[in-house]
mmCIF file of C-alpha atoms in Angstrom:
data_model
loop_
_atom_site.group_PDB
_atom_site.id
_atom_site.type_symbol
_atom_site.label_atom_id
_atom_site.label_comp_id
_atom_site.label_asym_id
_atom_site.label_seq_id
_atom_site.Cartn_x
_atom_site.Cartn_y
_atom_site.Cartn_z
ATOM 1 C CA UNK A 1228 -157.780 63.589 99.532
ATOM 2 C CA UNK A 1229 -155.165 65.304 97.610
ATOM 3 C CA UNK A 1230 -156.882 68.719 97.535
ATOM 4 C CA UNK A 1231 -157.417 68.301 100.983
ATOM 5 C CA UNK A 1232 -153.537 67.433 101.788
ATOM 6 C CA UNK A 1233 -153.294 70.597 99.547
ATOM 7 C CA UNK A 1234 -155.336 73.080 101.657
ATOM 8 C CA UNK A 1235 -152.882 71.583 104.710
ATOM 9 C CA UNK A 1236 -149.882 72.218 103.353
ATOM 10 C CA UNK A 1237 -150.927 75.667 101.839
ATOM 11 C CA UNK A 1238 -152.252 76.967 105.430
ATOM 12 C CA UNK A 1239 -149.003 75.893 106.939
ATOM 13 C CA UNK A 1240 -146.984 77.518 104.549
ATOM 14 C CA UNK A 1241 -149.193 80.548 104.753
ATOM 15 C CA UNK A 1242 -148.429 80.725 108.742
ATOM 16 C CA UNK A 1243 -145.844 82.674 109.862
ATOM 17 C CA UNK A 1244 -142.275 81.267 110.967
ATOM 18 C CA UNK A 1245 -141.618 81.091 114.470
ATOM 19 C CA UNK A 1246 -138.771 84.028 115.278
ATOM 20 C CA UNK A 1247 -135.759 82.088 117.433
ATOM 21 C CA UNK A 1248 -135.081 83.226 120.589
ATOM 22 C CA UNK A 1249 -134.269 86.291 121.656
ATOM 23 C CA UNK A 1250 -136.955 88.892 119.635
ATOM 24 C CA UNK A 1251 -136.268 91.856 121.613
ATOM 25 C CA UNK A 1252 -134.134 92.884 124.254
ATOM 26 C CA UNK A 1253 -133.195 90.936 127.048
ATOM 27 C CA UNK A 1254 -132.733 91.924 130.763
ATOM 28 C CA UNK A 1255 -129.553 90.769 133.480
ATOM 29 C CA UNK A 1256 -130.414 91.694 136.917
ATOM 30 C CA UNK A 1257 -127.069 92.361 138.871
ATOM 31 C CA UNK A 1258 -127.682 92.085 142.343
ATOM 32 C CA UNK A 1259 -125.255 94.629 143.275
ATOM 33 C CA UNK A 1260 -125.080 98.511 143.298
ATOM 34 C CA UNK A 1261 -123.425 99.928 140.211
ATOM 35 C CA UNK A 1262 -119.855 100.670 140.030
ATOM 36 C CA UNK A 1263 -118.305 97.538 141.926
ATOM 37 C CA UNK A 1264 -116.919 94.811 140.138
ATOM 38 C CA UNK A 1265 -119.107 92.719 139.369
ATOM 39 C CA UNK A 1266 -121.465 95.227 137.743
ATOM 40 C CA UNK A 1267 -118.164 96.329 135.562
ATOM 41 C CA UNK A 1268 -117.758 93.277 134.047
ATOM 42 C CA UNK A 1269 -121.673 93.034 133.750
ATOM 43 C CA UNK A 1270 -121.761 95.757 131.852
ATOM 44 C CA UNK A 1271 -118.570 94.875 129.597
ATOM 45 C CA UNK A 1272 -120.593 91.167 129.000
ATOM 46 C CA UNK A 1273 -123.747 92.783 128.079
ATOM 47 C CA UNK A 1274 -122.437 94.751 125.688
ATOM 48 C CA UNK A 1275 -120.575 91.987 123.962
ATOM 49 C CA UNK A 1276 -123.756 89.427 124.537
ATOM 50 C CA UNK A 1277 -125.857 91.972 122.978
ATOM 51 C CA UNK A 1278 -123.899 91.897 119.928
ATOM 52 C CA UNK A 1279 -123.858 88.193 119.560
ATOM 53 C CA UNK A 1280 -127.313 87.555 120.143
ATOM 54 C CA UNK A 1281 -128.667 90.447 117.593
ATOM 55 C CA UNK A 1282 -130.790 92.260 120.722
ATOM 56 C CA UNK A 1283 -129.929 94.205 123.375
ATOM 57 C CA UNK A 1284 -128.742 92.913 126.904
ATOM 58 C CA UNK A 1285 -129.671 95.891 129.597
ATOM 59 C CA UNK A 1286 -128.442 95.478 132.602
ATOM 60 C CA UNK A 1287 -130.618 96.268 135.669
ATOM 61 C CA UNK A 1288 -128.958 97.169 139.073
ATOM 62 C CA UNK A 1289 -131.112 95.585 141.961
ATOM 63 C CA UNK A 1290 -128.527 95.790 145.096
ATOM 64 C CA UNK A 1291 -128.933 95.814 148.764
ATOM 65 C CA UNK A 1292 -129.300 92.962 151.550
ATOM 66 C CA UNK A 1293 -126.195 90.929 150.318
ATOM 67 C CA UNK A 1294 -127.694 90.901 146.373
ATOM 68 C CA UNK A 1295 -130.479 89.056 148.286
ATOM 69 C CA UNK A 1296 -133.309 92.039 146.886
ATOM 70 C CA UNK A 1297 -131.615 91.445 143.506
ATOM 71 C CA UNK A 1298 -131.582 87.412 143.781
ATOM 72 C CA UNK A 1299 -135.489 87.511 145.012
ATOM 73 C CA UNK A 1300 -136.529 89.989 142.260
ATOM 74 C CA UNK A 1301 -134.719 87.778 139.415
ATOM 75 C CA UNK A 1302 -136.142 84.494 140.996
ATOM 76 C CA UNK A 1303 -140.035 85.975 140.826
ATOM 77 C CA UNK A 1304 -138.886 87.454 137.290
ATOM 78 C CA UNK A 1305 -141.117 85.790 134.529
ATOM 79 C CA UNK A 1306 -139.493 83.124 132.900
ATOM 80 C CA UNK A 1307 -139.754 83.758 129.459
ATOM 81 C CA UNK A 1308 -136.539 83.925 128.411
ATOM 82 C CA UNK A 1309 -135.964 87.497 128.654
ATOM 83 C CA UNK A 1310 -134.001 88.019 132.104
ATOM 84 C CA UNK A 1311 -130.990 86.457 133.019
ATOM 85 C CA UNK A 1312 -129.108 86.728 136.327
ATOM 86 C CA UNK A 1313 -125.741 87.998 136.441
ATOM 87 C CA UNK A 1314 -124.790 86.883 140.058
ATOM 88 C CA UNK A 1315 -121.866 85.850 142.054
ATOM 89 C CA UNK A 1316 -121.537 83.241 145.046
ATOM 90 C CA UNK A 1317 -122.763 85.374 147.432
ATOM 91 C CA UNK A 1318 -126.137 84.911 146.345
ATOM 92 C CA UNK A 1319 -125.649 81.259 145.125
ATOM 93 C CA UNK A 1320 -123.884 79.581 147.961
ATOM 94 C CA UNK A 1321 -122.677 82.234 150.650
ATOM 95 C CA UNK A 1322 -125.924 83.691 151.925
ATOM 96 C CA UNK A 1323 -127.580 80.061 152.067
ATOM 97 C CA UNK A 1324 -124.830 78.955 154.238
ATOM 98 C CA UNK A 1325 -125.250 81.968 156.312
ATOM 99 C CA UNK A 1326 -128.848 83.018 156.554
ATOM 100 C CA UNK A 1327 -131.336 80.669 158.724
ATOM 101 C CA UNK A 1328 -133.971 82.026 155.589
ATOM 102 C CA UNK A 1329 -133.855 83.709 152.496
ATOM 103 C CA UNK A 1330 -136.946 84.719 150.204
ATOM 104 C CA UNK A 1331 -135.223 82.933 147.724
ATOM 105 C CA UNK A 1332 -134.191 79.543 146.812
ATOM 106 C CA UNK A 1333 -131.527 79.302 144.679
ATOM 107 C CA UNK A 1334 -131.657 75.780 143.587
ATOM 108 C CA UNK A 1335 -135.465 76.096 143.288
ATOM 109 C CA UNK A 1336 -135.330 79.151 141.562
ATOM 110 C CA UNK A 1337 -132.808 79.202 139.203
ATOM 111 C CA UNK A 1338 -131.597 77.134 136.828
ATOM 112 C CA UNK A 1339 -127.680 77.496 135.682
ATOM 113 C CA UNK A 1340 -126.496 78.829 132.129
ATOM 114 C CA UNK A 1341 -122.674 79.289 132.662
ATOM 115 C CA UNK A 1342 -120.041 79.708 134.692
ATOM 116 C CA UNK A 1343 -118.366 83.066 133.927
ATOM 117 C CA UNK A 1344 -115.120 83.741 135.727
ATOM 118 C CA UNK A 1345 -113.793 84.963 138.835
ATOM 119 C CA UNK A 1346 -112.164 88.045 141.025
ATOM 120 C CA UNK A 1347 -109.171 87.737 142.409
ATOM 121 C CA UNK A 1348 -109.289 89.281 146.128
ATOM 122 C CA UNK A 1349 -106.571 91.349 147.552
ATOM 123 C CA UNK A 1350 -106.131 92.698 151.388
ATOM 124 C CA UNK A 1351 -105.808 96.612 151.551
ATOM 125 C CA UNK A 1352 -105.613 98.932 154.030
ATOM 126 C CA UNK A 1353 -105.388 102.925 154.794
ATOM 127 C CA UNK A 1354 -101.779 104.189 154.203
ATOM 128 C CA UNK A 1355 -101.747 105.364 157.957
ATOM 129 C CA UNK A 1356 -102.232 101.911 159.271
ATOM 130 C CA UNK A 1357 -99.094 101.608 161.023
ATOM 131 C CA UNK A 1358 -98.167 98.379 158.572
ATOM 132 C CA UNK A 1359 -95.691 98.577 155.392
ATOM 133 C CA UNK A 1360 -96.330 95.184 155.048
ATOM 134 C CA UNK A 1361 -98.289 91.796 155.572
ATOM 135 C CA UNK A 1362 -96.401 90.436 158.349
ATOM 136 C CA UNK A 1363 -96.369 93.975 160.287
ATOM 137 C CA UNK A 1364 -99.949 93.996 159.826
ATOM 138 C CA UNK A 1365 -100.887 90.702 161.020
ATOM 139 C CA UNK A 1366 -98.725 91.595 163.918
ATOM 140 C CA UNK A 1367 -100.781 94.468 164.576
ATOM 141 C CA UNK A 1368 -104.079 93.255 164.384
ATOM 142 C CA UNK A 1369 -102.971 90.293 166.818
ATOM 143 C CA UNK A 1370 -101.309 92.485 169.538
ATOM 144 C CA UNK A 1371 -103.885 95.755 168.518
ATOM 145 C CA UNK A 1372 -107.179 94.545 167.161
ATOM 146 C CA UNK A 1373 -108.873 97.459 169.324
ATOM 147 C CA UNK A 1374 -107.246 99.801 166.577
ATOM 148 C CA UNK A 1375 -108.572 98.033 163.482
ATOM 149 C CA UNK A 1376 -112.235 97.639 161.723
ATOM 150 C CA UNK A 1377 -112.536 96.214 158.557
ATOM 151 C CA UNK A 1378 -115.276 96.703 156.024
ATOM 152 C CA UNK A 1379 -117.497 94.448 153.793
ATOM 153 C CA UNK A 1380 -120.249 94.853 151.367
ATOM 154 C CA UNK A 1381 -121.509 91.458 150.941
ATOM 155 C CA UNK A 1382 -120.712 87.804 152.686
ATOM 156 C CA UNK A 1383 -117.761 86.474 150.759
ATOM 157 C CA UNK A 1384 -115.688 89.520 151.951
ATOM 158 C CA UNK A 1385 -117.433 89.574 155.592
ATOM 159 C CA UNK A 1386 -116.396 85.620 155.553
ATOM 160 C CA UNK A 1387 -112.774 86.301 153.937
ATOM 161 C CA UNK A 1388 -112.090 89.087 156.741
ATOM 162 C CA UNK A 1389 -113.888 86.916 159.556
ATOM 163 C CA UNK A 1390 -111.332 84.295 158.309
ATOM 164 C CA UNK A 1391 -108.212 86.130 158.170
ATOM 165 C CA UNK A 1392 -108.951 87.258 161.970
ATOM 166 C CA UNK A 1393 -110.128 83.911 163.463
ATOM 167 C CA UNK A 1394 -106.583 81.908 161.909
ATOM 168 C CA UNK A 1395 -104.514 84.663 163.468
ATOM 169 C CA UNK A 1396 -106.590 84.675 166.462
ATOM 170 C CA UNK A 1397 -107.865 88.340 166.564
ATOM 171 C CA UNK A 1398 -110.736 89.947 166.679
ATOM 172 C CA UNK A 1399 -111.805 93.084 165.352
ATOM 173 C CA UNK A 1400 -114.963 95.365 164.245
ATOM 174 C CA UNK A 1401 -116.344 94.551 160.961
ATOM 175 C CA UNK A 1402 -118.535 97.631 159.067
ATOM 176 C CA UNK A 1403 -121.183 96.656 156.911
ATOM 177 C CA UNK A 1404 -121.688 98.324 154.231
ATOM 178 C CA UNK A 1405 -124.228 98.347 151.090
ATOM 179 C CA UNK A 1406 -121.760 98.402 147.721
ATOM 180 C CA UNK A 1407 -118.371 98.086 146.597
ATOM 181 C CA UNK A 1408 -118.279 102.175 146.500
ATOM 182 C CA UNK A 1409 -119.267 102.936 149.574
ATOM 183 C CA UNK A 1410 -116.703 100.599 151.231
ATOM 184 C CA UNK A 1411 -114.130 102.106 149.415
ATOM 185 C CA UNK A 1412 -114.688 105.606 150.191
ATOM 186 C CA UNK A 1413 -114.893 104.920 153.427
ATOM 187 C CA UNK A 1414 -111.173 103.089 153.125
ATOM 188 C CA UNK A 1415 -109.889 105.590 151.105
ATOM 189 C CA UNK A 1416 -110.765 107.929 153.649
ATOM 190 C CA UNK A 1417 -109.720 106.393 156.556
ATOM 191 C CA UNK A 1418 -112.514 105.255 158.602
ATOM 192 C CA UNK A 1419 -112.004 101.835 158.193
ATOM 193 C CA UNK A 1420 -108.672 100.591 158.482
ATOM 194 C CA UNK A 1421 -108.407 98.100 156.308
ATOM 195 C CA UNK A 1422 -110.780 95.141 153.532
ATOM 196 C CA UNK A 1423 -110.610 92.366 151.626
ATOM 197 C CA UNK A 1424 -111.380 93.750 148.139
ATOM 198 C CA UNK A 1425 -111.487 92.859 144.292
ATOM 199 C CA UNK A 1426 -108.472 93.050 142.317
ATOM 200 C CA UNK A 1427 -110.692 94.990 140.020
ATOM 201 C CA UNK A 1428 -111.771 97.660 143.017
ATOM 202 C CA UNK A 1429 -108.179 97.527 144.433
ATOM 203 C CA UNK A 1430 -105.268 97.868 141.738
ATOM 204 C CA UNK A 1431 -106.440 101.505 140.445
ATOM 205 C CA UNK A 1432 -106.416 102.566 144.243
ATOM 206 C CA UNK A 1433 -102.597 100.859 144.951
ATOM 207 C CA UNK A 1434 -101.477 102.072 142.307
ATOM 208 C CA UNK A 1435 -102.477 105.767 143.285
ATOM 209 C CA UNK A 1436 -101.494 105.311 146.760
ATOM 210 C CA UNK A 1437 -104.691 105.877 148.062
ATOM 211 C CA UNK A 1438 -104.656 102.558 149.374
ATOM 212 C CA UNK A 1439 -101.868 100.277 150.003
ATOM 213 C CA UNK A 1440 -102.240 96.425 149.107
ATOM 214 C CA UNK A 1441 -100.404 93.809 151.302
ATOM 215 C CA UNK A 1442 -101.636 90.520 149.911
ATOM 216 C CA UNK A 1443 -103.747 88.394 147.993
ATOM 217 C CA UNK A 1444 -106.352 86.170 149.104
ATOM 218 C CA UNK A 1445 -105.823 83.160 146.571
ATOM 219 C CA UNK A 1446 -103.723 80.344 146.556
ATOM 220 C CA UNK A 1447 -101.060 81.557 144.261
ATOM 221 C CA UNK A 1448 -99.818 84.941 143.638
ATOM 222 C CA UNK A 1449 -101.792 87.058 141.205
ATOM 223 C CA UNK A 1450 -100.248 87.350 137.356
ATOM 224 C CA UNK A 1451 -101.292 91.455 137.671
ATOM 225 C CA UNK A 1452 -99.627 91.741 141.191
ATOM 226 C CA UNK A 1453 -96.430 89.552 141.152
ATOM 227 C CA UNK A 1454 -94.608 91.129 144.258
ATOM 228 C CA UNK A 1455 -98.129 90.512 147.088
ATOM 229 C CA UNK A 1456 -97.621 87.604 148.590
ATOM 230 C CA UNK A 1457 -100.282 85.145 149.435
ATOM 231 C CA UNK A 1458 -101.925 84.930 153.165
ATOM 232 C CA UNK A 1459 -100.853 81.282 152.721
ATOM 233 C CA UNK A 1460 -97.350 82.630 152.579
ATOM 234 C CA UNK A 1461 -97.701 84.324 155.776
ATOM 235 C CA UNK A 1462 -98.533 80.655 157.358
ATOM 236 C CA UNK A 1463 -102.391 80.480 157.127
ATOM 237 C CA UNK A 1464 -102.686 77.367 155.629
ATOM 238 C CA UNK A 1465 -105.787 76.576 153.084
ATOM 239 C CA UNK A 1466 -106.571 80.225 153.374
ATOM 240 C CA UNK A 1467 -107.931 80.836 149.601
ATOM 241 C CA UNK A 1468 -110.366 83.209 148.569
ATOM 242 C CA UNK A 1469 -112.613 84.245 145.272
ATOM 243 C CA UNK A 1470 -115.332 85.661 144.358
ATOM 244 C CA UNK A 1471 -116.561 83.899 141.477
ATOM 245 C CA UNK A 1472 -119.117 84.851 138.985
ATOM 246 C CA UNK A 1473 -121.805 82.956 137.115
ATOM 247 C CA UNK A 1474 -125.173 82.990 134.870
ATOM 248 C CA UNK A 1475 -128.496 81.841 135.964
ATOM 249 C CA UNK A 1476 -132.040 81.851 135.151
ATOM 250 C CA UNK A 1477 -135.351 81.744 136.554
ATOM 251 C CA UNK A 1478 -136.832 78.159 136.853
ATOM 252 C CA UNK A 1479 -138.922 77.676 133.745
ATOM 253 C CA UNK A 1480 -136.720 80.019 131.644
ATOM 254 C CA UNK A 1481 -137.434 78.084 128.038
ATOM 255 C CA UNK A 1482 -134.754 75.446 127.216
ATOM 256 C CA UNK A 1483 -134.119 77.543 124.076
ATOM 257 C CA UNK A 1484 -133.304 80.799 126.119
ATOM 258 C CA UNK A 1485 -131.097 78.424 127.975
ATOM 259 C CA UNK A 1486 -128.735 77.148 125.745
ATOM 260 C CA UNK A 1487 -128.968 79.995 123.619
ATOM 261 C CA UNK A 1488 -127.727 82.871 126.615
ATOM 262 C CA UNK A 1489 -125.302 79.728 127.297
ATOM 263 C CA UNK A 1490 -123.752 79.560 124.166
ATOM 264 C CA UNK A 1491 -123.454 83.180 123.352
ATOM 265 C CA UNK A 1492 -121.231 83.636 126.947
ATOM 266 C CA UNK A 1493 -119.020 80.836 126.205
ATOM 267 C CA UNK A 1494 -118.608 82.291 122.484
ATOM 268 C CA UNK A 1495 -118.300 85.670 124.084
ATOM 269 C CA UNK A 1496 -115.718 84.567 126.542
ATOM 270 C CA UNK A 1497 -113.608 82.649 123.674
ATOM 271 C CA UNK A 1498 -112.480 86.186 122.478
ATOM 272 C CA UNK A 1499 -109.208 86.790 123.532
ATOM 273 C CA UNK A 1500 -109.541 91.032 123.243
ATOM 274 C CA UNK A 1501 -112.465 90.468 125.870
ATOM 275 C CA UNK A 1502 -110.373 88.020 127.743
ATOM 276 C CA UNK A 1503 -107.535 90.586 128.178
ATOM 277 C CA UNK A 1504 -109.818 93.236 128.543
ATOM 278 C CA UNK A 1505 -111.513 92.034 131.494
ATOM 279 C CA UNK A 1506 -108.142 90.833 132.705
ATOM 280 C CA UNK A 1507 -106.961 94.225 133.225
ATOM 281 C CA UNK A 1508 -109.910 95.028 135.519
ATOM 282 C CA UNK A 1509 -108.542 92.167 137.515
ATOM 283 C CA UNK A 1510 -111.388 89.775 136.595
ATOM 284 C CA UNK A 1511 -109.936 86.014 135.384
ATOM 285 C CA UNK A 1512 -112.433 84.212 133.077
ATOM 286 C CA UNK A 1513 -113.808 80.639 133.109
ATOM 287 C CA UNK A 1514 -115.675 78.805 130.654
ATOM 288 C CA UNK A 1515 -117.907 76.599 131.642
ATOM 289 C CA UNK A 1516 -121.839 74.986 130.655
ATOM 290 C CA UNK A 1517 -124.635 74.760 132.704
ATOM 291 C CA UNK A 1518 -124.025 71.327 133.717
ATOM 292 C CA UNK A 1519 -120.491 72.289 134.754
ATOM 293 C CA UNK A 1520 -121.965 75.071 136.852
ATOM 294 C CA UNK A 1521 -124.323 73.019 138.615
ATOM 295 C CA UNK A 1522 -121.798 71.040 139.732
ATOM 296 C CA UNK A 1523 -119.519 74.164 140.432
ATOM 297 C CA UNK A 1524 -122.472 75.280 142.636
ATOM 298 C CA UNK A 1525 -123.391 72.558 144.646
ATOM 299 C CA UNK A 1526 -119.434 72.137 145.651
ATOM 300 C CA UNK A 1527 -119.314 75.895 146.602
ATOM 301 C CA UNK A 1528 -122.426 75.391 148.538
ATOM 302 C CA UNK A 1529 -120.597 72.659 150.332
ATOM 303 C CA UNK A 1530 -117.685 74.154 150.810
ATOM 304 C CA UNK A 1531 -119.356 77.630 152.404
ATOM 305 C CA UNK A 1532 -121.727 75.768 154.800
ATOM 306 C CA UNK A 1533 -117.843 74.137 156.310
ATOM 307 C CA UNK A 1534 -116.469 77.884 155.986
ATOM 308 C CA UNK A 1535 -118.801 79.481 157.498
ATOM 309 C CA UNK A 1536 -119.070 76.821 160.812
ATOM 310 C CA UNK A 1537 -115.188 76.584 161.505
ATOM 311 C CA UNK A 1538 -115.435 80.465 161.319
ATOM 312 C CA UNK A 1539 -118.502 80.517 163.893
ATOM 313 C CA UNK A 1540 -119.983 83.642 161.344
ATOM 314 C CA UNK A 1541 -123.678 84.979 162.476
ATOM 315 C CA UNK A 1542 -125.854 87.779 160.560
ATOM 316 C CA UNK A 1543 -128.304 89.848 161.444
#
């Protein structure tokens, strides 16, 4: 009996030790085009959550439809562990509330891992808009719609613009577009007249004048822009706008991969040089577990599903 408890214990020890979670590098589909703002801080995460975990975190760009080609591809993703989704609302609790059918499901699919933070929006427009400031342009898009279009690259900024013009009682064209970039060249060059953008997108183009910013979208005035005043200032009441940012993975993603991608954001986020760091870009961080995002989400997906009826928004 002894030799035999023996020979157990021996083949046990002979076995090699399970490696924790993660053993090589892990993917974070962003379903946005590169250079906007969520795929800056992305990339600034990744780096730091790469470092904290001991493996890489490579961040894959999957944009297009909304982010609903990079929601689909991360909820058909193996769940192993090794891909995480970097996403925002749109893709969470925006699209759902505004497409009759996605390929996706996000409560089906995903399962949450942390809340991240969120953007602070701004309104800009061309310099030759004929408006120095919010109340002259909320007078011109009421008495001159016909001279203004506004662009959008996915649904929190088409619903923040289809907002803004239904409480003032305007309508004008909105421009889709497929990324942050594109919208902003097309700004910056005048051929749209005006967007709701992130902070992160807008201050470097204020502050070059190849853009001028009339207010903020939030319901307080913005720490990094002190002087914009608030569309809630200018009378339209509840008028408050974010995009906010969060971690998910696919459905079936081990519990170890979990709590473990979990746990290295909120450590990662506790660092005050990243904190100011990605405050700078205009990006606000939150800390927050998966059980807090859940929560977080399913209010959000509330709250859309109202937004998005009282604003009578269709897509294509």
């Amino acid at each position: 009996m002894r030799f035999a408890v023996a020979c157990c214990l021996a083949l046990l020890l002979a076995l090699p030790a399970r490696a924790a979670w993660p053993e090589r590098p892990v993917t974070a589909i962003v379903p946005f085009a590169a250079g906007g703002g969520t795929d800056g801080v992305a990339r600034i995460l990744a780096e730091q959550l790469g470092r904290a975990l001991g493996q890489p975190v490579v961040i894959e760009n999957r944009g297009g439809a909304n982010g609903t080609i990079g929601a689909q591809a991360a909820a058909r993703a193996r769940p192993d562990g090794y891909t995480i989704f970097l996403t925002t609302g749109t893709t969470q609790a925006i699209s759902p509330a505004l497409y009759r059918s996605l390929p996706y499901d996000p409560q089906r699919d995903f399962v949450p891992v942390a809340r991240i933070g969120q953007f602070p929006l701004m309104l800009a427009v061309h310099p030759a808009v004929p408006a120095a400031d919010l109340p002259a342009f909320l007078a011109l898009a009421r008495t001159q719609p016909q001279s203004l279009s506004f662009g959008h690259w996915s649904a929190v900024y088409l619903a923040a613009g289809k907002t803004l013009m239904r409480q003032i009682g305007a309508e004008v064209l909105d421009v889709p577009y497929r990324s942050s970039a594109a919208t902003m060249t097309d700004l910056v060059a005048g051929r749209i007249g005006f967007a709701i953008v992130d902070l992160t997108v807008g201050i470097p183009l204020s502050r070059n004048g190849e853009v001028r910013a009339l207010a903020v979208t939030g319901a307080a005035r913005s720490a990094l822009l002190p002087s914009l005043p608030t569309l809630q200032e200018a009378g339209l009441a509840g008028y408050d706008f974010a995009a906010w940012m969060a971690a998910y993975a696919p459905t079936g993603t081990p519990e170890e991969a979990v709590q473990g991608a979990g746990a290295a954001i909120r450590r990662v986020l506790a660092d005050p040089a990243l904190v100011a760091r990605l405050a700078d870009l205009g990006f606000e961080t939150v800390q927050g577990d998966a059980a807090e995002l859940a929560a977080f989400t399913a209010a959000e997906r509330a709250k859309w599903k109202e937004i998005v009826a009282a604003s009578n928004i269709t897509v294509e």
